[in-house]
PDB file of C-alpha atoms in Angstrom:
ATOM      1  CA  MET J   1      13.995 -60.286-130.579  1.00 58.00           C
ATOM      2  CA  ASN J   2      16.563 -60.167-128.921  1.00 67.00           C
ATOM      3  CA  SER J   3      16.414 -56.504-127.372  1.00 69.00           C
ATOM      4  CA  VAL J   4      12.714 -57.518-126.511  1.00 64.00           C
ATOM      5  CA  LEU J   5      13.351 -60.316-124.794  1.00 61.00           C
ATOM      6  CA  THR J   6      15.803 -58.672-122.784  1.00 74.00           C
ATOM      7  CA  ALA J   7      13.898 -55.348-121.935  1.00 72.00           C
ATOM      8  CA  HIS J   8      10.675 -57.953-120.928  1.00 75.00           C
ATOM      9  CA  TRP J   9      13.414 -59.899-118.390  1.00 78.00           C
ATOM     10  CA  LEU J  10      15.098 -56.339-117.544  1.00 76.00           C
ATOM     11  CA  GLY J  11      11.074 -54.989-116.234  1.00 78.00           C
ATOM     12  CA  VAL J  12      10.961 -57.828-114.408  1.00 74.00           C
ATOM     13  CA  ILE J  13      13.957 -57.744-112.276  1.00 80.00           C
ATOM     14  CA  PHE J  14      12.947 -54.123-111.454  1.00 77.00           C
ATOM     15  CA  HIS J  15       9.281 -54.752-111.025  1.00 76.00           C
ATOM     16  CA  TYR J  16      10.959 -57.455-108.297  1.00 73.00           C
ATOM     17  CA  ALA J  17      13.366 -55.547-106.945  1.00 69.00           C
ATOM     18  CA  ALA J  18      11.128 -52.433-106.295  1.00 70.00           C
ATOM     19  CA  LEU J  19       8.299 -54.621-104.604  1.00 66.00           C
ATOM     20  CA  ALA J  20      11.350 -55.830-102.384  1.00 65.00           C
ATOM     21  CA  LEU J  21      12.256 -53.135-101.423  1.00 64.00           C
ATOM     22  CA  LEU J  22       8.698 -51.790-100.878  1.00 66.00           C
ATOM     23  CA  ALA J  23       8.427 -54.768 -98.340  1.00 66.00           C
ATOM     24  CA  GLY J  24      11.831 -53.795 -96.955  1.00 65.00           C
ATOM     25  CA  PHE J  25      10.565 -49.863 -96.132  1.00 69.00           C
ATOM     26  CA  ALA J  26       6.862 -52.182 -94.572  1.00 66.00           C
ATOM     27  CA  CYS J  27       9.028 -53.568 -91.764  1.00 62.00           C
ATOM     28  CA  TRP J  28      11.621 -50.925 -91.353  1.00 66.00           C
ATOM     29  CA  LEU J  29       8.568 -48.932 -90.511  1.00 64.00           C
ATOM     30  CA  ALA J  30       6.600 -51.257 -88.087  1.00 65.00           C
ATOM     31  CA  VAL J  31       9.685 -51.878 -86.083  1.00 65.00           C
ATOM     32  CA  SER J  32      10.264 -48.460 -85.882  1.00 63.00           C
ATOM     33  CA  MET J  33       7.215 -47.181 -84.819  1.00 62.00           C
ATOM     34  CA  LEU J  34       7.158 -49.955 -82.331  1.00 57.00           C
ATOM     35  CA  ARG J  35      10.511 -49.535 -80.892  1.00 56.00           C
ATOM     36  CA  GLY J  36       9.884 -45.334 -81.278  1.00 43.00           C
ATOM     37  CA  ARG J  37       7.491 -45.656 -78.317  1.00 48.00           C
ATOM     38  CA  PRO J  38       8.264 -42.798 -75.471  1.00 44.00           C
ATOM     39  CA  VAL J  39       8.810 -44.653 -71.673  1.00 41.00           C
ATOM     40  CA  PRO J  40       7.152 -44.195 -69.636  1.00 43.00           C
ATOM     41  CA  GLU J  41       9.139 -42.076 -66.268  1.00 42.00           C
ATOM     42  CA  LYS J  42       9.423 -44.840 -63.833  1.00 42.00           C
ATOM     43  CA  ALA J  43      12.030 -45.881 -61.664  1.00 43.00           C
ATOM     44  CA  ALA J  44      11.420 -49.757 -62.571  1.00 45.00           C
ATOM     45  CA  PRO J  45       8.017 -51.345 -64.199  1.00 46.00           C
ATOM     46  CA  SER J  46       6.211 -53.440 -61.520  1.00 50.00           C
ATOM     47  CA  SER J  47       6.096 -57.117 -61.496  1.00 47.00           C
ATOM     48  CA  ALA J  48       2.634 -56.624 -63.242  1.00 53.00           C
ATOM     49  CA  GLU J  49       4.154 -55.101 -65.856  1.00 69.00           C
ATOM     50  CA  GLN J  50       6.735 -57.552 -66.383  1.00 88.00           C
ATOM     51  CA  ALA J  51       6.393 -60.546 -69.022  1.00 94.00           C
ATOM     52  CA  MET J  52       9.105 -63.349 -70.412  1.00 94.00           C
ATOM     53  CA  VAL J  53       8.976 -66.091 -72.709  1.00 95.00           C
ATOM     54  CA  ILE J  54      11.014 -69.159 -72.276  1.00 93.00           C
ATOM     55  CA  VAL J  55      11.915 -71.645 -75.348  1.00 94.00           C
ATOM     56  CA  LYS J  56      10.180 -74.900 -75.212  1.00 94.00           C
ATOM     57  CA  ILE J  57      10.879 -76.467 -77.759  1.00 89.00           C
ATOM     58  CA  ALA J  58      15.036 -75.148 -79.853  1.00 89.00           C
ATOM     59  CA  GLY J  59      15.968 -74.314 -83.339  1.00 87.00           C
ATOM     60  CA  GLY J  60      17.438 -71.261 -85.096  1.00 86.00           C
ATOM     61  CA  GLY J  61      20.109 -70.590 -82.460  1.00 89.00           C
ATOM     62  CA  LEU J  62      18.183 -71.022 -79.330  1.00 91.00           C
ATOM     63  CA  ALA J  63      18.842 -73.611 -76.932  1.00 91.00           C
ATOM     64  CA  VAL J  64      15.185 -75.126 -74.441  1.00 93.00           C
ATOM     65  CA  GLY J  65      15.486 -72.544 -71.229  1.00 93.00           C
ATOM     66  CA  GLY J  66      16.600 -69.574 -73.058  1.00 92.00           C
ATOM     67  CA  ARG J  67      14.187 -66.346 -71.366  1.00 94.00           C
ATOM     68  CA  TYR J  68      13.957 -63.755 -72.693  1.00 94.00           C
ATOM     69  CA  ARG J  69      12.232 -60.948 -70.069  1.00 93.00           C
ATOM     70  CA  PHE J  70      10.503 -58.198 -71.472  1.00 93.00           C
ATOM     71  CA  SER J  71       7.708 -55.012 -70.128  1.00 89.00           C
ATOM     72  CA  ASP J  72       6.363 -53.368 -72.988  1.00 90.00           C
ATOM     73  CA  ALA J  73       7.918 -54.664 -76.303  1.00 94.00           C
ATOM     74  CA  LEU J  74       9.481 -58.033 -77.571  1.00 96.00           C
ATOM     75  CA  SER J  75      10.499 -58.846 -81.082  1.00 95.00           C
ATOM     76  CA  PHE J  76      10.697 -62.224 -83.031  1.00 96.00           C
ATOM     77  CA  GLY J  77      12.528 -62.582 -86.695  1.00 95.00           C
ATOM     78  CA  ARG J  78      15.760 -63.683 -88.133  1.00 95.00           C
ATOM     79  CA  ALA J  79      16.940 -60.441 -88.023  1.00 94.00           C
ATOM     80  CA  PRO J  80      19.684 -59.275 -86.042  1.00 93.00           C
ATOM     81  CA  THR J  81      17.718 -56.467 -85.217  1.00 94.00           C
ATOM     82  CA  ASN J  82      15.053 -58.579 -83.349  1.00 94.00           C
ATOM     83  CA  ASP J  83      15.338 -58.643 -79.323  1.00 94.00           C
ATOM     84  CA  VAL J  84      14.904 -62.986 -80.300  1.00 95.00           C
ATOM     85  CA  VAL J  85      16.960 -63.705 -82.960  1.00 94.00           C
ATOM     86  CA  VAL J  86      15.210 -66.735 -84.418  1.00 95.00           C
ATOM     87  CA  ASN J  87      17.697 -68.005 -87.208  1.00 94.00           C
ATOM     88  CA  GLU J  88      15.316 -70.462 -89.112  1.00 94.00           C
ATOM     89  CA  PRO J  89      14.648 -70.709 -92.977  1.00 94.00           C
ATOM     90  CA  TYR J  90      10.877 -70.549 -91.967  1.00 93.00           C
ATOM     91  CA  VAL J  91      10.991 -67.642 -89.393  1.00 96.00           C
ATOM     92  CA  SER J  92      10.660 -63.998 -91.234  1.00 96.00           C
ATOM     93  CA  HIS J  93      12.915 -61.328 -90.754  1.00 95.00           C
ATOM     94  CA  GLU J  94      10.316 -59.107 -88.356  1.00 95.00           C
ATOM     95  CA  HIS J  95       7.954 -62.265 -88.095  1.00 96.00           C
ATOM     96  CA  ALA J  96       5.717 -60.928 -85.457  1.00 96.00           C
ATOM     97  CA  CYS J  97       6.218 -58.942 -82.415  1.00 96.00           C
ATOM     98  CA  ILE J  98       4.987 -59.257 -77.987  1.00 96.00           C
ATOM     99  CA  ILE J  99       3.571 -55.474 -76.931  1.00 95.00           C
ATOM    100  CA  LEU J 100       1.689 -54.137 -73.780  1.00 94.00           C
ATOM    101  CA  GLN J 101      -1.529 -52.414 -74.883  1.00 92.00           C
ATOM    102  CA  LYS J 102      -3.795 -51.722 -71.870  1.00 90.00           C
ATOM    103  CA  LYS J 103      -2.508 -53.979 -69.278  1.00 91.00           C
ATOM    104  CA  GLN J 104      -2.365 -56.689 -71.393  1.00 93.00           C
ATOM    105  CA  TYR J 105      -0.007 -58.887 -73.428  1.00 96.00           C
ATOM    106  CA  VAL J 106      -0.954 -59.161 -77.247  1.00 96.00           C
ATOM    107  CA  LEU J 107       0.588 -61.273 -80.168  1.00 96.00           C
ATOM    108  CA  ILE J 108       0.989 -59.684 -83.095  1.00 95.00           C
ATOM    109  CA  ASP J 109       2.634 -61.751 -86.573  1.00 95.00           C
ATOM    110  CA  LEU J 110       4.016 -58.628 -88.752  1.00 95.00           C
ATOM    111  CA  GLY J 111       3.273 -59.802 -91.723  1.00 92.00           C
ATOM    112  CA  SER J 112       5.606 -63.245 -91.630  1.00 94.00           C
ATOM    113  CA  ARG J 113       5.370 -65.209 -94.653  1.00 92.00           C
ATOM    114  CA  ASN J 114       4.598 -68.921 -92.637  1.00 94.00           C
ATOM    115  CA  GLY J 115       2.558 -67.573 -89.799  1.00 94.00           C
ATOM    116  CA  SER J 116       2.445 -66.988 -86.277  1.00 96.00           C
ATOM    117  CA  THR J 117       0.762 -69.800 -83.805  1.00 97.00           C
ATOM    118  CA  VAL J 118      -0.765 -69.049 -79.980  1.00 97.00           C
ATOM    119  CA  ASN J 119      -1.646 -72.852 -79.071  1.00 97.00           C
ATOM    120  CA  GLY J 120      -1.329 -74.542 -82.065  1.00 96.00           C
ATOM    121  CA  ILE J 121      -3.966 -72.111 -83.587  1.00 95.00           C
ATOM    122  CA  PRO J 122      -3.298 -69.480 -86.600  1.00 95.00           C
ATOM    123  CA  CYS J 123      -2.976 -65.665 -85.455  1.00 92.00           C
ATOM    124  CA  GLU J 124      -5.096 -64.239 -88.007  1.00 86.00           C
ATOM    125  CA  LYS J 125      -5.144 -61.327 -85.394  1.00 89.00           C
ATOM    126  CA  ASP J 126      -4.337 -59.791 -82.431  1.00 93.00           C
ATOM    127  CA  THR J 127      -4.090 -62.090 -80.176  1.00 96.00           C
ATOM    128  CA  VAL J 128      -4.318 -61.594 -76.127  1.00 96.00           C
ATOM    129  CA  LEU J 129      -1.695 -64.061 -73.891  1.00 97.00           C
ATOM    130  CA  THR J 130      -2.231 -65.341 -70.904  1.00 96.00           C
ATOM    131  CA  ASP J 131      -0.020 -67.067 -68.366  1.00 96.00           C
ATOM    132  CA  GLY J 132       1.598 -70.676 -69.762  1.00 97.00           C
ATOM    133  CA  ASP J 133       0.681 -69.373 -73.456  1.00 97.00           C
ATOM    134  CA  LEU J 134       2.273 -70.715 -76.099  1.00 97.00           C
ATOM    135  CA  ILE J 135       3.889 -68.994 -79.012  1.00 97.00           C
ATOM    136  CA  GLY J 136       5.251 -70.821 -82.363  1.00 97.00           C
ATOM    137  CA  ILE J 137       7.520 -68.736 -84.297  1.00 96.00           C
ATOM    138  CA  GLY J 138       8.487 -71.040 -86.895  1.00 93.00           C
ATOM    139  CA  PRO J 139       9.530 -74.335 -86.203  1.00 94.00           C
ATOM    140  CA  VAL J 140      10.762 -72.565 -82.544  1.00 95.00           C
ATOM    141  CA  SER J 141       8.023 -72.798 -79.661  1.00 96.00           C
ATOM    142  CA  PHE J 142       8.089 -70.443 -76.256  1.00 97.00           C
ATOM    143  CA  ILE J 143       5.541 -70.839 -72.811  1.00 97.00           C
ATOM    144  CA  PHE J 144       4.744 -67.093 -72.407  1.00 97.00           C
ATOM    145  CA  LYS J 145       4.600 -66.338 -68.443  1.00 96.00           C
ATOM    146  CA  ARG J 146       3.320 -62.752 -67.084  1.00 89.00           C
TER     147      ARG J 146
END
C-alpha cells in the first residue's frame, strides 16, 4: 500500500514539475522573440518613435516619478531580465510588455496570473496605448507618455 501511495505522489510531483518547466520555456520563448527583433540601422530614433512610462503609484522597489524611456519594446515583470523589474508577489516573472507595432505602442499581457490594466480596464487582448494612459502591473501604476 505504501509503495502505491509513493508512486502516486511521485507521479503528481513529476506532472507539476513538467508543467512548471513548460511554463518557464513559454515565458523564455516570448521574451526571446521580443528581444530578438533586428534593430533598424539608423543613428537614433526620432522623437515620434520614443515613449516612456512614469511610475505613478510606487511599489516593488520602484519610486514615484521613476522614468523608463524606450523606443521599440519595454518589458515588465519580477524577473531581473525585464526592463522594468517590479518585485511584487502579484506580478509574474514575465508579466507584460509594450511594443511598437505599425507606429503604435501596444501593451501585451504575457499570460500573467493577475493580469494587466489600462485605465482600470483589464487587458484581455493587445491594447493600443495613447498619451496619458494609466497602466496597471500588479499594485504598481505607470503613466504612458509619447
